[in-house]
Short mmCIF file of C-alpha atoms and ligand atoms in Angstrom, two decimals:
data_model
loop_
_atom_site.label_atom_id
_atom_site.label_comp_id
_atom_site.label_asym_id
_atom_site.label_seq_id
_atom_site.Cartn_x
_atom_site.Cartn_y
_atom_site.Cartn_z
CA UNK A 1 -29.02 8.92 1.44
CA UNK A 2 -26.52 6.07 1.69
CA UNK A 3 -24.81 3.51 -0.50
CA UNK A 4 -27.11 0.84 0.98
CA UNK A 5 -30.12 2.88 -0.10
CA UNK A 6 -28.68 2.97 -3.63
CA UNK A 7 -28.05 -0.76 -3.73
CA UNK A 8 -31.48 -1.68 -2.34
CA UNK A 9 -33.58 -3.39 -4.96
CA UNK A 10 -37.02 -2.74 -3.46
CA UNK A 11 -39.17 0.03 -4.86
CA UNK A 12 -39.20 1.54 -8.32
CA UNK A 13 -35.92 2.99 -9.54
CA UNK A 14 -36.92 6.42 -10.70
CA UNK A 15 -34.64 8.44 -13.00
CA UNK A 16 -34.07 10.98 -10.23
CA UNK A 17 -33.04 8.22 -7.77
CA UNK A 18 -30.71 6.76 -10.37
CA UNK A 19 -29.19 10.20 -10.90
CA UNK A 20 -28.79 10.82 -7.14
CA UNK A 21 -27.10 7.44 -6.70
CA UNK A 22 -24.77 7.99 -9.63
CA UNK A 23 -23.64 11.36 -8.26
CA UNK A 24 -23.20 9.83 -4.79
CA UNK A 25 -20.98 7.06 -6.18
CA UNK A 26 -18.99 9.61 -8.19
CA UNK A 27 -18.28 11.63 -5.06
CA UNK A 28 -17.13 8.49 -3.21
CA UNK A 29 -14.80 7.28 -5.97
CA UNK A 30 -12.11 10.01 -5.78
CA UNK A 31 -11.86 9.53 -1.99
CA UNK A 32 -10.94 5.84 -2.12
CA UNK A 33 -8.73 6.45 -5.14
CA UNK A 34 -6.83 9.17 -3.27
CA UNK A 35 -6.47 6.88 -0.25
CA UNK A 36 -4.83 4.23 -2.40
CA UNK A 37 -2.50 6.81 -3.92
CA UNK A 38 -1.14 8.72 -0.93
CA UNK A 39 -1.67 8.48 2.80
CA UNK A 40 -0.23 10.97 5.26
CA UNK A 41 0.26 10.96 9.02
CA UNK A 42 2.14 13.77 10.70
CA UNK A 43 5.10 14.58 8.48
CA UNK A 44 5.30 11.22 6.75
CA UNK A 45 3.62 10.35 3.45
CA UNK A 46 3.24 6.87 1.98
CA UNK A 47 2.33 6.55 -1.71
CA UNK A 48 2.59 4.40 -4.83
CA UNK A 49 1.93 1.28 -2.76
CA UNK A 50 1.74 -1.90 -4.82
CA UNK A 51 2.60 -5.58 -4.86
CA UNK A 52 3.24 -8.17 -7.53
CA UNK A 53 0.76 -11.02 -7.79
CA UNK A 54 2.02 -14.37 -6.45
CA UNK A 55 3.65 -16.60 -9.03
CA UNK A 56 2.75 -20.22 -8.36
CA UNK A 57 2.60 -21.28 -4.72
CA UNK A 58 5.44 -19.21 -3.23
CA UNK A 59 5.15 -18.50 0.51
CA UNK A 60 6.66 -15.03 0.18
CA UNK A 61 5.60 -11.76 -1.43
CA UNK A 62 6.94 -8.27 -2.01
CA UNK A 63 5.43 -4.79 -1.56
CA UNK A 64 6.87 -1.61 -3.07
CA UNK A 65 6.09 1.96 -2.02
CA UNK A 66 7.44 5.48 -1.67
CA UNK A 67 8.02 7.12 1.73
CA UNK A 68 8.63 10.81 2.23
CA UNK A 69 9.30 12.96 5.25
CA UNK A 70 8.01 16.53 4.94
CA UNK A 71 8.96 17.50 8.48
CA UNK A 72 12.07 18.95 10.08
CA UNK A 73 13.03 15.89 12.09
CA UNK A 74 14.05 12.38 11.15
CA UNK A 75 11.58 9.57 11.58
CA UNK A 76 11.99 5.81 11.56
CA UNK A 77 9.81 3.04 10.18
CA UNK A 78 9.85 0.62 13.09
CA UNK A 79 7.11 -1.94 12.32
CA UNK A 80 5.11 -3.44 9.47
CA UNK A 81 1.97 -5.51 9.87
CA UNK A 82 -0.37 -7.05 7.30
CA UNK A 83 -3.21 -9.53 7.57
CA UNK A 84 -2.02 -11.37 4.44
CA UNK A 85 1.32 -12.58 5.87
CA UNK A 86 2.78 -13.92 9.10
CA UNK A 87 5.63 -11.40 9.03
CA UNK A 88 6.66 -8.25 7.12
CA UNK A 89 10.09 -6.57 7.10
CA UNK A 90 12.22 -4.11 5.13
CA UNK A 91 14.75 -5.89 2.92
CA UNK A 92 17.29 -4.77 0.37
CA UNK A 93 18.39 -6.80 -2.64
CA UNK A 94 22.21 -6.74 -2.77
CA UNK A 95 24.78 -8.25 -5.09
CA UNK A 96 27.65 -10.12 -3.46
CA UNK A 97 30.26 -11.97 -5.52
CA UNK A 98 27.90 -11.97 -8.49
CA UNK A 99 25.10 -13.49 -6.42
CA UNK A 100 21.85 -11.71 -5.56
CA UNK A 101 20.76 -11.95 -1.97
CA UNK A 102 18.57 -10.02 0.48
CA UNK A 103 19.50 -8.29 3.71
CA UNK A 104 17.26 -6.87 6.41
CA UNK A 105 17.27 -3.05 6.53
CA UNK A 106 14.96 -2.11 9.39
CA UNK A 107 14.34 0.14 11.23
CA UNK A 108 14.46 2.39 8.16
CA UNK A 109 15.39 6.02 8.82
CA UNK A 110 13.80 8.80 6.74
CA UNK A 111 15.63 12.07 7.08
CA UNK A 112 13.86 15.48 6.84
CA UNK A 113 12.97 16.30 3.23
CA UNK A 114 13.97 12.83 2.08
CA UNK A 115 12.02 10.42 -0.12
CA UNK A 116 12.81 6.72 -0.11
CA UNK A 117 11.63 4.67 -3.07
CA UNK A 118 11.13 0.94 -2.51
CA UNK A 119 11.21 -0.62 -5.97
CA UNK A 120 12.20 -3.83 -7.78
CA UNK A 121 15.91 -4.74 -7.40
CA UNK A 122 16.33 -2.48 -4.35
CA UNK A 123 14.58 -1.85 -1.07
CA UNK A 124 11.28 -3.69 -0.57
CA UNK A 125 8.80 -4.83 2.04
CA UNK A 126 9.23 -8.60 2.30
CA UNK A 127 6.12 -10.55 3.19
CA UNK A 128 6.97 -13.90 4.77
CA UNK A 129 4.53 -16.73 5.34
CA UNK A 130 1.67 -15.66 3.08
CA UNK A 131 -1.71 -16.75 4.43
CA UNK A 132 -3.26 -16.55 0.96
CA UNK A 133 -2.12 -15.88 -2.58
CA UNK A 134 -1.58 -12.28 -3.65
CA UNK A 135 -4.13 -11.96 -6.45
CA UNK A 136 -3.93 -9.48 -9.31
CA UNK A 137 -6.59 -6.76 -9.26
CA UNK A 138 -7.24 -7.15 -5.53
CA UNK A 139 -5.81 -5.20 -2.61
CA UNK A 140 -4.85 -5.85 1.01
CA UNK A 141 -4.05 -3.60 4.00
CA UNK A 142 -0.56 -2.86 5.27
CA UNK A 143 0.11 -0.94 8.50
CA UNK A 144 3.36 1.02 8.73
CA UNK A 145 4.34 2.29 12.17
CA UNK A 146 6.73 5.22 12.50
CA UNK A 147 8.46 6.38 15.66
CA UNK A 148 7.08 9.95 15.40
CA UNK A 149 4.29 9.87 12.80
CA UNK A 150 2.55 6.85 14.35
CA UNK A 151 0.70 4.24 12.33
CA UNK A 152 -0.41 4.59 8.72
CA UNK A 153 -2.72 2.03 7.09
CA UNK A 154 -2.46 1.79 3.32
CA UNK A 155 -4.18 -0.28 0.65
CA UNK A 156 -1.70 -2.37 -1.32
CA UNK A 157 -2.83 -2.56 -4.94
CA UNK A 158 -1.91 -5.86 -6.62
CA UNK A 159 -0.47 -5.73 -10.14
CA UNK A 160 0.50 -8.57 -12.48
CA UNK A 161 3.36 -11.02 -11.91
CA UNK A 162 5.61 -9.15 -14.38
CA UNK A 163 4.63 -5.57 -13.40
CA UNK A 164 7.45 -3.09 -12.84
CA UNK A 165 5.38 -0.32 -11.23
CA UNK A 166 1.95 0.57 -9.81
CA UNK A 167 0.57 2.19 -13.00
CU1 CU B 1 13.26 -9.67 0.53
#
C-alpha cells in the first residue's frame, strides 16, 4: 500500500480502503511533523526552524532556529545553503551609537552542552538575494554544515510578516 494507491481515483472507494488510507496518512503525519520540529546529526540538533514571510519585494530574508550540541566536543557551523537564496550567512543584530546594524558571525561555534537560540533582534541566518518571495504557510529547505556533525537539512516553516516565533 502506498500514498499513490490512496490518491488513485480509479476503482470504487470501499469503506475499508478509505479506512486503510486514513490510517496510513495518520502514520505519515507525525514523521514529517517531527522532521520540521527537530533534526539531529551526530551530537548536533537543529530545531524551531522558521522564517518570516517577505514584506513587499525585499531581496533579503531571515531564518531563526535553535542549535544544540549534546556531545563532549565543540562543533562549528561552517556553511549554510538554501535553494531560495543566492547566499546565506550567520548575522547578529548589534546596536552601535544608537543605530541598529548587522555583523557577520560565522563560523559559529557551539560548545559542548550549549544551546544557541537565533531569534529576532539577535543572531539570525541572513538570506541574501532571494530567488522568490518567502510565502507564509509554505516551507523551504536549508542545509547546515557542521565541522564534526556534517550536513543537516531542515524544513524552514514560514510564518507571517509580524510573527515573533515558530508557534
Ligand atoms: Cu542580517
